[in-house]
């Protein structure tokens, strides 16, 4: 080891620094733990790195502070703030930043917003998630005012929290000070009434001191909002007020069945895209709180909308229960540039919509038809004429069988295939072997109850190099440990493996996955996410195999916590950067939401980084770091 370090010492420091600046933060810190030469170099380069991205783990303030010394070159900062609070503001917010992305800011107060406006005046892009959601934290309208007024160069703003907490009578006045360069705005939750008042041209005309209001958000091209109700008034105001809009994404989640004045009707659809600029349109009624639909929209509404939407490239319609084949077919034949089609809860959508799709000029690459229960194999046969398909989501289309798989097997570019709840068999999966399995990145077979252990052989037996990284085998009553043993023998380097609600999966599966070899030598596979929630055979023995050194890259784990509470707590203590979910919640966001493009992960190898963060001598390093920072130096 000494001779290796000696040879490293002879490398020119400029060469080492140049190489390390090409790496991400996790890799830099991993290298720093391997030799004194790399450690010394890492101390230096953190003072001039242009970007610092660390979203795979949520570091504490004590761990993160030494990694963010004074750095006039830092332009982009992305951090998971799940373990941070207002005390981290001082070292997070740098005046040089142009791109700031802070996830999981629940323990911050509204002071975070005001300090960003004060300290980061050159920001171009800002993402803030879950601000002040922790009990006892609060955001005041003055905090938002300082943010919008201070960041006068903002071009993209994403506020992923509930902004309806702000007082409505001050809300519009505050947004009048927002950057005139703002082209993209996304808000986690806002009431439709507030949106309407914000964008109304006669806003504030009742105030004698300001009879004529300037245009609010004049440059907006992309608007994404989660609201309480999508209404005619809101849609009309958006269409008239935002004349440069090209991307409109609206989703609501009603708590009660909406009245006509708080709903979307045919008249509201007719107001969309009056200037014909829209390229991307998404209108979705979520059933998060109530099973409800857009009951006041029918085929006529889509016919009226289609007249002005010829330039649409992607469309997402969710919850239009009264629209039939006539309406959906109008969209397909009117929007000749369409490449992305997404329909959810299309209760009257049938195979007839697609029977002549090969005669159109459409080149679809993304198709999602989730919970369209009337679709059969014939629809998939027609869709398969689009050989450029990359994403095909047919979840909960329960009438699909092996004939559909045969058609899907002719799609050589397919990257994501979701077949949850379909009526396919082990034999049918053989159709994917010749052309499709080698190109797939994500495959979901959740709830395909006819599948058995033989589905693993059908998919992977004899296959060599695969790109498949995400596999969902949840809710398969006939999948057992034998199937997982076959999966482990395939040595496919999965990133995500979901097997929740499989009663025959037990300790043997965990041991097999923990022991599988990747790259000839590495144990525990490359799994970042493993979901074993409510698997019938998991006992205390399995938890011993979930500890390090097994599963070294694991970041998300789903288990049943009630019966194994002590073991779950012990595991969480031994692996503080592992997110353990034990209440049945799905791990992460919906991994197959492809509304904004092909879903992929940008995973970092952070196992060595964790080891570095958890080294026993870190306290000594921090003391050294503090002394050197006083001399304008920095260390890792």
Coordinates of C-alpha atoms in Angstrom, one line a residue:
X1 CA 0.0 0.0 0.0
X2 CA 2.9 2.3 0.8
X3 CA 4.5 1.7 -2.6
X4 CA 1.2 2.5 -4.3
X5 CA 0.8 5.8 -2.5
X6 CA 4.4 6.6 -3.3
X7 CA 3.8 6.1 -7.0
X8 CA 0.7 8.2 -6.8
X9 CA 2.7 11.0 -5.1
X10 CA 4.8 11.2 -8.2
X11 CA 1.9 12.1 -10.4
X12 CA 1.7 15.8 -11.3
X13 CA -0.9 17.4 -9.1
X14 CA -2.3 19.3 -12.0
X15 CA -3.0 16.1 -13.9
X16 CA -4.7 14.5 -10.9
X17 CA -6.8 17.6 -10.4
X18 CA -7.8 17.7 -14.0
X19 CA -9.0 14.1 -13.9
X20 CA -10.9 14.6 -10.6
X21 CA -12.8 17.7 -11.9
X22 CA -14.4 15.4 -14.5
X23 CA -16.0 13.3 -11.7
X24 CA -19.1 13.8 -9.6
X25 CA -18.9 14.7 -5.9
X26 CA -19.5 11.1 -4.7
X27 CA -16.6 9.8 -6.9
X28 CA -14.3 12.6 -5.8
X29 CA -14.9 11.8 -2.1
X30 CA -14.5 8.1 -2.8
X31 CA -11.1 8.7 -4.3
X32 CA -10.2 11.0 -1.4
X33 CA -10.5 8.1 0.9
X34 CA -8.0 5.9 -1.0
X35 CA -4.8 7.8 -0.6
X36 CA -3.3 11.0 0.9
X37 CA -2.5 12.3 -2.6
X38 CA -6.1 12.1 -3.8
X39 CA -7.3 13.5 -0.4
X40 CA -5.0 16.5 -0.8
X41 CA -6.1 17.1 -4.3
X42 CA -9.8 16.8 -3.4
X43 CA -9.3 19.5 -0.7
X44 CA -8.1 21.8 -3.4
X45 CA -10.6 21.2 -6.2
X46 CA -13.7 21.7 -4.1
X47 CA -12.8 25.4 -4.0
X48 CA -13.3 25.8 -7.7
X49 CA -15.7 23.1 -8.9
X50 CA -18.4 24.6 -11.1
X51 CA -21.1 22.1 -10.0
X52 CA -22.0 20.2 -6.8
X53 CA -24.7 17.5 -7.2
X54 CA -25.5 15.2 -4.3
X55 CA -29.1 13.9 -4.5
X56 CA -28.6 10.2 -3.9
X57 CA -28.3 10.6 -0.1
X58 CA -29.4 13.2 2.4
X59 CA -26.3 14.3 4.3
X60 CA -26.4 16.1 7.6
X61 CA -25.2 19.7 8.0
X62 CA -22.0 18.5 9.8
X63 CA -21.2 16.2 6.9
X64 CA -22.1 18.7 4.1
X65 CA -20.5 21.9 5.5
X66 CA -16.8 20.8 4.8
X67 CA -17.7 19.9 1.3
X68 CA -19.1 23.4 0.5
X69 CA -16.3 25.8 1.3
X70 CA -16.1 29.3 -0.2
X71 CA -16.2 28.7 -4.0
X72 CA -16.6 31.7 -6.4
X73 CA -16.8 29.3 -9.3
X74 CA -19.8 27.3 -8.1
X75 CA -22.6 27.7 -10.6
X76 CA -24.9 24.7 -9.9
X77 CA -25.9 23.2 -6.6
X78 CA -28.3 20.2 -6.2
X79 CA -28.7 18.7 -2.7
X80 CA -31.2 16.5 -0.8
X81 CA -32.0 18.6 2.2
X82 CA -33.9 15.9 4.2
X83 CA -31.5 16.3 7.2
X84 CA -30.9 20.0 7.0
X85 CA -32.6 23.1 8.4
X86 CA -32.2 26.8 8.5
X87 CA -28.7 26.5 10.0
X88 CA -27.5 25.2 6.6
X89 CA -28.5 28.4 4.7
X90 CA -25.1 30.0 5.4
X91 CA -23.1 27.4 3.6
X92 CA -25.6 26.4 0.9
X93 CA -26.4 29.7 -0.7
X94 CA -23.5 31.1 -2.7
X95 CA -23.8 34.4 -4.7
X96 CA -22.2 32.7 -7.7
X97 CA -25.0 30.2 -8.2
X98 CA -27.1 30.2 -11.4
X99 CA -28.8 26.8 -10.8
X100 CA -30.1 25.8 -7.4
X101 CA -32.0 22.6 -6.7
X102 CA -33.0 21.8 -3.0
X103 CA -35.1 18.7 -2.4
X104 CA -37.0 17.8 0.8
X105 CA -36.7 21.1 2.5
X106 CA -39.4 20.2 5.1
X107 CA -37.4 21.4 8.1
X108 CA -36.6 24.8 6.6
X109 CA -38.8 27.8 7.3
X110 CA -39.8 30.5 4.9
X111 CA -36.5 32.2 5.6
X112 CA -34.9 30.0 3.0
X113 CA -36.9 31.8 0.3
X114 CA -36.0 35.3 1.5
X115 CA -32.3 34.4 1.9
X116 CA -32.2 33.0 -1.6
X117 CA -33.5 36.3 -2.9
X118 CA -30.9 38.2 -0.9
X119 CA -27.8 36.0 -1.5
X120 CA -28.4 34.4 -4.9
X121 CA -29.3 37.3 -7.2
X122 CA -27.9 35.7 -10.4
X123 CA -30.0 32.6 -10.2
X124 CA -31.4 31.4 -13.6
X125 CA -33.0 28.2 -12.4
X126 CA -34.5 27.4 -8.9
X127 CA -36.1 24.2 -7.6
X128 CA -37.5 24.1 -4.0
X129 CA -39.2 21.0 -2.7
X130 CA -41.4 20.5 0.4
X131 CA -40.5 23.8 2.0
X132 CA -41.7 24.2 5.6
X133 CA -43.8 21.1 5.6
X134 CA -42.5 20.1 9.0
X135 CA -44.9 21.0 11.8
X136 CA -43.9 24.3 13.4
X137 CA -42.3 25.8 10.2
X138 CA -44.0 28.6 8.3
X139 CA -43.7 30.7 5.1
X140 CA -44.8 34.3 5.0
X141 CA -45.8 36.2 1.9
X142 CA -42.9 38.5 2.5
X143 CA -40.5 35.6 2.1
X144 CA -41.9 34.9 -1.4
X145 CA -41.7 38.6 -2.2
X146 CA -38.0 38.8 -1.3
X147 CA -37.4 35.7 -3.4
X148 CA -39.1 37.0 -6.5
X149 CA -37.9 40.5 -6.2
X150 CA -34.3 39.5 -5.5
X151 CA -33.8 36.9 -8.2
X152 CA -34.5 39.2 -11.1
X153 CA -32.8 36.9 -13.7
X154 CA -34.9 33.8 -13.0
X155 CA -35.8 31.8 -16.1
X156 CA -37.2 28.6 -14.5
X157 CA -38.9 28.4 -11.1
X158 CA -40.2 25.2 -9.5
X159 CA -42.0 25.5 -6.2
X160 CA -42.9 21.9 -5.2
X161 CA -45.0 22.8 -2.1
X162 CA -48.4 24.3 -1.2
X163 CA -48.4 28.0 -2.1
X164 CA -52.1 28.3 -1.3
X165 CA -51.0 29.1 2.3
X166 CA -50.1 32.6 1.2
X167 CA -52.9 35.2 1.6
X168 CA -54.7 35.6 -1.7
X169 CA -55.1 39.4 -1.5
X170 CA -51.3 39.9 -1.5
X171 CA -50.4 37.0 -3.8
X172 CA -50.9 38.7 -7.2
X173 CA -49.1 41.9 -6.0
X174 CA -46.1 39.8 -5.1
X175 CA -45.9 38.0 -8.4
X176 CA -45.9 41.3 -10.2
X177 CA -42.3 41.7 -9.1
X178 CA -41.2 38.3 -10.6
X179 CA -38.5 38.2 -13.2
X180 CA -39.6 39.3 -16.7
X181 CA -37.3 36.6 -18.1
X182 CA -39.3 33.8 -16.3
X183 CA -40.2 31.3 -19.0
X184 CA -41.0 28.2 -17.0
X185 CA -43.1 27.9 -13.8
X186 CA -44.1 24.8 -11.9
X187 CA -46.1 24.8 -8.6
X188 CA -46.8 21.9 -6.4
X189 CA -50.2 23.1 -5.3
X190 CA -52.3 26.2 -5.8
X191 CA -56.0 26.9 -5.9
X192 CA -57.7 27.5 -9.2
X193 CA -59.2 30.7 -7.9
X194 CA -55.8 32.1 -7.1
X195 CA -54.5 31.2 -10.5
X196 CA -57.5 33.0 -12.1
X197 CA -57.0 36.1 -10.0
X198 CA -53.3 36.1 -10.6
X199 CA -53.5 36.1 -14.4
X200 CA -56.7 38.1 -14.9
X201 CA -56.1 41.3 -16.9
X202 CA -58.2 43.4 -14.6
X203 CA -56.2 42.3 -11.6
X204 CA -56.3 44.8 -8.8
X205 CA -58.3 47.4 -10.8
X206 CA -60.3 48.0 -7.6
X207 CA -57.2 49.6 -6.0
X208 CA -57.3 53.4 -6.7
X209 CA -53.5 53.7 -6.4
X210 CA -53.0 51.2 -9.3
X211 CA -56.0 51.2 -11.7
X212 CA -54.1 49.5 -14.5
X213 CA -52.0 46.4 -13.7
X214 CA -49.0 45.4 -15.8
X215 CA -49.0 41.9 -17.4
X216 CA -48.2 39.2 -15.0
X217 CA -45.6 36.6 -16.1
X218 CA -45.5 37.9 -19.7
X219 CA -42.7 35.5 -20.9
X220 CA -44.1 32.2 -19.6
X221 CA -43.8 29.4 -22.1
X222 CA -44.2 26.4 -19.8
X223 CA -46.8 26.2 -17.0
X224 CA -47.3 23.1 -14.8
X225 CA -49.8 23.4 -11.9
X226 CA -51.4 21.0 -9.4
X227 CA -54.7 22.6 -8.4
X228 CA -57.9 21.8 -6.5
X229 CA -60.1 22.0 -9.6
X230 CA -59.4 22.5 -13.3
X231 CA -62.1 25.0 -14.3
X232 CA -63.3 26.8 -17.4
X233 CA -62.4 30.1 -15.8
X234 CA -58.8 29.1 -15.0
X235 CA -58.2 27.5 -18.4
X236 CA -59.6 30.6 -20.2
X237 CA -57.6 33.0 -18.2
X238 CA -54.4 31.0 -18.8
X239 CA -55.0 30.9 -22.5
X240 CA -55.7 34.6 -22.8
X241 CA -53.1 35.8 -20.3
X242 CA -50.1 33.7 -21.4
X243 CA -49.8 34.4 -25.1
X244 CA -46.3 32.7 -25.5
X245 CA -47.4 29.4 -23.8
X246 CA -46.2 26.2 -25.6
X247 CA -46.4 23.7 -22.7
X248 CA -49.5 23.5 -20.4
X249 CA -49.7 20.8 -17.7
X250 CA -52.7 20.9 -15.3
X251 CA -53.7 18.3 -12.8
X252 CA -56.4 18.4 -10.1
X253 CA -57.4 16.2 -7.3
X254 CA -61.0 17.1 -6.1
X255 CA -62.0 16.4 -2.5
X256 CA -65.7 16.5 -3.5
X257 CA -67.5 16.2 -6.8
X258 CA -67.1 19.6 -8.4
X259 CA -70.1 21.8 -9.3
X260 CA -70.3 23.2 -12.8
X261 CA -68.7 26.5 -11.8
X262 CA -65.7 24.6 -10.5
X263 CA -65.3 22.2 -13.3
X264 CA -64.0 21.8 -16.9
X265 CA -66.6 21.7 -19.6
X266 CA -66.7 21.6 -23.4
X267 CA -66.7 25.4 -23.4
X268 CA -63.4 25.4 -21.4
X269 CA -61.7 23.1 -23.8
X270 CA -62.7 25.4 -26.7
X271 CA -60.7 28.2 -25.1
X272 CA -57.4 26.2 -25.0
X273 CA -54.7 27.2 -27.4
X274 CA -56.4 30.2 -29.0
X275 CA -53.2 31.3 -30.6
X276 CA -52.1 27.8 -31.8
X277 CA -48.7 27.9 -30.0
X278 CA -49.2 24.9 -27.8
X279 CA -47.0 21.9 -28.4
X280 CA -47.5 20.0 -25.2
X281 CA -50.9 19.7 -23.4
X282 CA -51.7 17.6 -20.3
X283 CA -55.1 17.7 -18.5
X284 CA -55.5 15.1 -15.7
X285 CA -58.0 14.5 -13.0
X286 CA -56.4 12.6 -10.3
X287 CA -58.3 10.1 -8.2
X288 CA -56.1 10.5 -5.2
X289 CA -58.9 11.6 -2.8
X290 CA -62.1 10.8 -4.8
X291 CA -63.1 8.6 -7.7
X292 CA -64.2 11.4 -10.0
X293 CA -63.9 12.3 -13.7
X294 CA -64.4 15.2 -16.1
X295 CA -68.1 14.4 -16.5
X296 CA -69.0 17.6 -18.3
X297 CA -66.6 17.0 -21.3
X298 CA -67.6 14.7 -24.2
X299 CA -66.6 14.2 -27.8
X300 CA -67.8 17.7 -28.8
X301 CA -65.2 19.2 -26.4
X302 CA -62.3 17.4 -28.0
X303 CA -63.7 18.2 -31.5
X304 CA -63.7 21.9 -30.6
X305 CA -60.2 21.7 -29.1
X306 CA -58.7 19.8 -31.9
X307 CA -59.4 22.6 -34.4
X308 CA -56.7 24.7 -32.7
X309 CA -54.3 22.0 -31.7
X310 CA -52.9 20.8 -35.0
X311 CA -49.3 21.6 -33.8
X312 CA -49.5 19.5 -30.7
X313 CA -46.5 17.1 -30.3
X314 CA -47.7 15.4 -27.0
X315 CA -51.0 15.2 -25.3
X316 CA -52.0 13.6 -21.9
X317 CA -55.7 13.2 -21.1
X318 CA -56.7 11.7 -17.8
X319 CA -60.2 11.1 -16.5
X320 CA -62.3 11.9 -19.5
X321 CA -64.9 9.3 -18.9
X322 CA -67.5 10.5 -21.4
X323 CA -65.1 10.9 -24.4
X324 CA -65.5 8.0 -26.8
X325 CA -63.6 6.7 -29.8
X326 CA -64.8 9.6 -31.9
X327 CA -63.1 12.2 -29.7
X328 CA -59.8 10.3 -29.2
X329 CA -59.7 9.5 -32.9
X330 CA -60.2 13.2 -33.8
X331 CA -57.0 14.0 -31.8
X332 CA -55.0 11.4 -33.5
X333 CA -56.0 12.5 -37.0
X334 CA -55.8 16.3 -36.3
X335 CA -52.5 16.4 -34.6
X336 CA -50.2 15.2 -37.3
X337 CA -47.0 16.0 -35.4
X338 CA -48.0 13.9 -32.3
X339 CA -45.3 11.6 -31.0
X340 CA -46.4 11.2 -27.4
X341 CA -49.9 10.0 -26.5
X342 CA -51.1 9.3 -22.9
X343 CA -54.6 8.5 -21.9
X344 CA -55.6 7.3 -18.4
X345 CA -59.1 6.1 -17.2
X346 CA -60.3 6.1 -20.8
X347 CA -63.4 4.2 -19.9
X348 CA -64.8 4.4 -23.5
X349 CA -61.6 4.0 -25.4
X350 CA -61.6 0.9 -27.6
X351 CA -59.5 -0.8 -30.3
X352 CA -61.3 1.2 -33.0
X353 CA -59.2 4.3 -32.2
X354 CA -56.1 2.6 -33.5
X355 CA -57.3 0.2 -36.2
X356 CA -56.2 2.5 -39.1
X357 CA -53.3 4.3 -37.3
X358 CA -50.9 2.8 -39.9
X359 CA -52.6 4.9 -42.5
X360 CA -51.7 8.1 -40.7
X361 CA -48.4 10.0 -40.8
X362 CA -48.0 9.7 -37.0
X363 CA -44.7 8.4 -35.7
X364 CA -45.5 7.7 -32.0
X365 CA -42.6 7.0 -29.7
X366 CA -44.4 7.2 -26.3
X367 CA -47.8 5.6 -25.8
X368 CA -49.5 5.2 -22.4
X369 CA -53.0 3.8 -22.1
X370 CA -53.3 3.1 -18.4
X371 CA -56.6 1.7 -17.1
X372 CA -58.3 1.7 -20.5
X373 CA -60.1 -1.5 -19.8
X374 CA -61.9 -2.0 -23.1
X375 CA -58.6 -2.4 -25.1
X376 CA -57.8 -5.9 -26.4
X377 CA -54.9 -7.5 -28.3
X378 CA -56.1 -5.9 -31.5
X379 CA -55.2 -2.4 -30.3
X380 CA -51.7 -3.5 -29.6
X381 CA -51.4 -5.1 -33.0
X382 CA -52.3 -1.8 -34.6
X383 CA -50.0 0.2 -32.3
X384 CA -47.1 -2.1 -33.2
X385 CA -47.0 -0.5 -36.7
X386 CA -45.1 2.3 -35.0
X387 CA -41.7 0.7 -35.0
X388 CA -40.1 3.8 -33.3
X389 CA -42.0 3.1 -30.0
X390 CA -39.7 3.6 -27.0
X391 CA -42.3 3.7 -24.2
X392 CA -45.4 1.5 -24.0
X393 CA -47.5 1.7 -20.8
X394 CA -50.5 -0.7 -20.8
X395 CA -50.9 -1.0 -17.1
X396 CA -54.3 -2.3 -15.9
X397 CA -55.5 -3.1 -19.5
X398 CA -56.6 -6.5 -18.2
X399 CA -57.8 -8.0 -21.5
X400 CA -54.3 -8.1 -23.0
X401 CA -52.7 -11.5 -23.5
X402 CA -50.0 -13.4 -25.3
X403 CA -51.2 -12.1 -28.7
X404 CA -50.3 -8.6 -27.6
X405 CA -46.9 -9.8 -26.5
X406 CA -46.3 -11.2 -30.0
X407 CA -47.0 -7.8 -31.5
X408 CA -44.8 -6.1 -28.9
X409 CA -42.0 -8.5 -29.8
X410 CA -41.6 -6.7 -33.1
X411 CA -40.6 -3.3 -31.5
X412 CA -36.8 -3.2 -31.6
X413 CA -36.4 0.3 -30.0
X414 CA -38.6 -0.3 -27.0
X415 CA -37.0 0.9 -23.7
X416 CA -39.9 0.8 -21.2
X417 CA -42.7 -1.8 -21.2
X418 CA -45.3 -1.8 -18.5
X419 CA -47.9 -4.7 -18.5
X420 CA -49.3 -4.6 -15.0
X421 CA -52.4 -6.7 -14.5
X422 CA -52.5 -8.2 -18.0
X423 CA -53.5 -11.8 -18.8
X424 CA -50.1 -12.8 -20.2
X425 CA -48.4 -16.2 -19.5
X426 CA -44.9 -17.5 -19.2
X427 CA -45.0 -18.8 -22.7
X428 CA -46.1 -15.5 -24.1
X429 CA -43.0 -13.8 -22.7
X430 CA -40.9 -15.8 -25.1
X431 CA -42.0 -13.4 -27.8
X432 CA -39.9 -10.7 -26.2
X433 CA -36.6 -12.7 -26.4
X434 CA -35.6 -12.2 -30.1
X435 CA -35.7 -8.4 -30.4
X436 CA -37.1 -6.6 -27.4
X437 CA -35.5 -7.9 -24.2
X438 CA -32.0 -6.8 -25.3
X439 CA -33.2 -3.2 -25.7
X440 CA -35.5 -2.9 -22.6
X441 CA -34.4 -0.7 -19.7
X442 CA -37.5 -1.1 -17.5
X443 CA -40.0 -4.0 -17.4
X444 CA -43.1 -4.2 -15.1
X445 CA -45.1 -7.4 -14.8
X446 CA -46.8 -6.5 -11.6
X447 CA -50.0 -8.3 -10.9
X448 CA -49.8 -10.6 -14.0
X449 CA -51.2 -13.5 -11.9
X450 CA -50.7 -16.3 -14.4
X451 CA -46.9 -15.9 -14.3
X452 CA -44.8 -18.4 -12.4
X453 CA -41.1 -19.0 -11.8
X454 CA -40.9 -20.1 -15.5
X455 CA -41.3 -16.4 -16.5
X456 CA -37.7 -15.8 -15.4
X457 CA -36.4 -18.6 -17.7
X458 CA -38.6 -17.4 -20.5
X459 CA -37.1 -13.9 -20.3
X460 CA -33.5 -14.3 -19.4
X461 CA -32.3 -17.9 -20.2
X462 CA -29.5 -17.7 -22.7
X463 CA -29.5 -13.9 -22.9
X464 CA -26.1 -12.2 -22.8
X465 CA -25.6 -8.5 -22.2
X466 CA -28.9 -6.7 -21.3
X467 CA -29.7 -3.1 -20.7
X468 CA -32.5 -4.0 -18.3
X469 CA -32.0 -2.2 -15.0
X470 CA -35.5 -2.0 -13.5
X471 CA -37.8 -5.0 -13.0
X472 CA -41.1 -5.2 -11.2
X473 CA -42.4 -8.6 -10.2
X474 CA -44.7 -7.5 -7.5
X475 CA -48.0 -9.3 -6.7
X476 CA -47.2 -12.5 -8.4
X477 CA -48.7 -15.2 -6.2
X478 CA -46.8 -18.0 -8.0
X479 CA -43.3 -16.5 -7.9
X480 CA -41.1 -18.2 -5.4
X481 CA -37.5 -18.3 -4.2
X482 CA -36.7 -20.7 -7.1
X483 CA -37.5 -17.9 -9.5
X484 CA -35.3 -15.4 -7.7
X485 CA -32.5 -18.0 -7.7
X486 CA -32.7 -18.1 -11.4
X487 CA -32.8 -14.3 -11.5
X488 CA -29.6 -14.2 -9.4
X489 CA -27.9 -16.7 -11.7
X490 CA -28.6 -14.4 -14.7
X491 CA -26.2 -11.8 -13.1
X492 CA -28.1 -8.9 -14.6
X493 CA -27.0 -5.7 -12.9
X494 CA -30.4 -4.4 -11.9
X495 CA -30.7 -1.0 -10.2
X496 CA -34.3 -1.6 -9.0
X497 CA -36.1 -4.8 -8.2
X498 CA -39.7 -4.8 -6.8
X499 CA -41.2 -8.0 -5.5
X500 CA -43.8 -6.7 -3.0
X501 CA -46.8 -8.8 -2.1
X502 CA -45.3 -12.1 -3.3
X503 CA -46.3 -14.6 -0.6
X504 CA -43.8 -17.3 -1.7
X505 CA -40.7 -15.0 -1.5
X506 CA -38.6 -15.5 1.6
X507 CA -35.2 -15.5 3.1
X508 CA -33.6 -17.6 0.4
X509 CA -34.4 -14.8 -2.2
X510 CA -32.6 -12.2 0.0
X511 CA -29.6 -14.5 0.4
X512 CA -29.4 -15.2 -3.3
X513 CA -29.5 -11.5 -4.2
X514 CA -27.0 -10.7 -1.5
X515 CA -24.6 -13.3 -2.8
X516 CA -24.9 -12.8 -6.5
X517 CA -21.7 -11.7 -8.3
X518 CA -21.5 -8.7 -10.5
X519 CA -18.4 -7.8 -12.6
X520 CA -16.9 -11.2 -11.5
X521 CA -16.1 -10.1 -8.0
X522 CA -18.6 -7.7 -6.4
X523 CA -21.2 -9.2 -4.0
X524 CA -24.7 -7.9 -3.4
X525 CA -25.4 -6.9 -6.9
X526 CA -25.8 -3.3 -8.0
X527 CA -29.3 -2.8 -6.5
X528 CA -30.2 0.7 -5.4
X529 CA -33.8 -0.2 -4.7
X530 CA -35.3 -3.5 -3.3
X531 CA -39.0 -3.8 -2.4
X532 CA -39.9 -6.8 -0.3
X533 CA -42.9 -5.4 1.4
X534 CA -45.4 -8.1 2.6
X535 CA -43.4 -11.0 1.2
X536 CA -44.7 -14.0 3.1
X537 CA -41.4 -15.8 3.8
X538 CA -39.2 -12.9 5.1
X539 CA -38.0 -13.5 8.7
X540 CA -35.3 -12.1 10.9
X541 CA -32.7 -14.2 9.1
X542 CA -33.1 -12.0 5.9
X543 CA -32.3 -8.9 7.9
X544 CA -28.8 -10.2 8.6
X545 CA -28.2 -10.3 4.8
X546 CA -29.4 -6.7 4.4
X547 CA -26.5 -5.4 6.4
X548 CA -23.2 -4.4 4.9
X549 CA -21.1 -5.6 3.2
X550 CA -24.1 -7.0 1.3
X551 CA -26.1 -4.7 -1.0
X552 CA -23.4 -2.0 -0.8
X553 CA -25.3 0.4 -3.1
X554 CA -28.8 0.0 -1.6
X555 CA -30.6 3.3 -1.0
X556 CA -34.3 2.2 -0.8
X557 CA -35.6 -0.8 1.0
X558 CA -39.2 -1.8 1.4
X559 CA -40.1 -4.4 4.1
X560 CA -42.9 -5.2 6.5
X561 CA -42.2 -3.3 9.7
X562 CA -44.8 -4.4 12.1
X563 CA -43.5 -7.9 12.8
X564 CA -39.8 -6.9 12.5
X565 CA -39.8 -3.5 14.1
X566 CA -36.6 -4.0 16.2
X567 CA -34.7 -5.4 13.2
X568 CA -35.9 -2.5 11.0
X569 CA -34.7 0.0 13.5
X570 CA -31.4 -1.7 13.9
X571 CA -30.9 -1.8 10.2
X572 CA -31.7 1.9 9.9
X573 CA -29.2 2.7 12.6
X574 CA -26.5 0.6 10.9
X575 CA -27.1 2.1 7.5
X576 CA -28.1 5.8 8.1
X577 CA -28.2 6.6 4.4
X578 CA -30.6 3.8 3.6
X579 CA -34.3 4.8 3.3
X580 CA -36.3 2.0 4.9
X581 CA -40.0 2.0 4.1
X582 CA -42.1 -0.3 6.2
X583 CA -45.7 0.9 5.9
X584 CA -46.4 -0.2 2.4
X585 CA -45.6 3.1 0.6
X586 CA -44.3 2.9 -2.9
X587 CA -40.5 3.6 -3.0
X588 CA -39.7 6.9 -4.7
X589 CA -42.0 8.7 -7.1
X590 CA -43.9 6.9 -9.8
X591 CA -40.9 5.6 -11.7
X592 CA -42.8 5.1 -14.9
X593 CA -44.3 8.6 -15.2
X594 CA -43.0 9.3 -18.7
X595 CA -45.0 12.6 -19.2
X596 CA -41.8 14.5 -19.6
X597 CA -39.8 12.0 -21.6
X598 CA -38.1 8.7 -21.4
X599 CA -37.6 7.8 -17.8
X600 CA -34.0 7.0 -16.8
X601 CA -32.0 7.2 -13.6
X602 CA -28.7 9.0 -13.2
X603 CA -27.3 6.8 -10.5
X604 CA -24.0 7.6 -8.8
X605 CA -21.8 5.0 -7.3
X606 CA -21.9 6.2 -3.7
X607 CA -21.0 3.2 -1.6
X608 CA -17.4 4.3 -1.1
X609 CA -18.7 7.8 -0.5
X610 CA -20.9 6.5 2.4
X611 CA -17.9 4.7 3.8
X612 CA -15.9 7.9 3.7
X613 CA -18.7 9.8 5.4
X614 CA -19.0 7.3 8.2
X615 CA -15.3 6.8 8.9
X616 CA -14.4 6.8 12.5
X617 CA -11.8 9.6 12.2
X618 CA -14.2 12.1 10.6
X619 CA -14.3 14.3 13.7
X620 CA -10.6 14.8 13.5
X621 CA -10.9 15.7 9.8
X622 CA -13.5 18.3 10.6
X623 CA -11.2 19.9 13.2
X624 CA -8.5 20.0 10.6
X625 CA -10.9 21.4 8.1
X626 CA -12.0 24.2 10.4
X627 CA -8.4 25.2 11.0
X628 CA -7.6 25.3 7.3
X629 CA -10.7 27.2 6.4
X630 CA -9.5 30.0 8.6
X631 CA -6.5 30.2 6.3
X632 CA -8.7 30.1 3.2
X633 CA -7.8 26.5 2.6
X634 CA -10.1 23.5 2.5
X635 CA -10.0 19.8 2.9
X636 CA -12.3 16.8 2.4

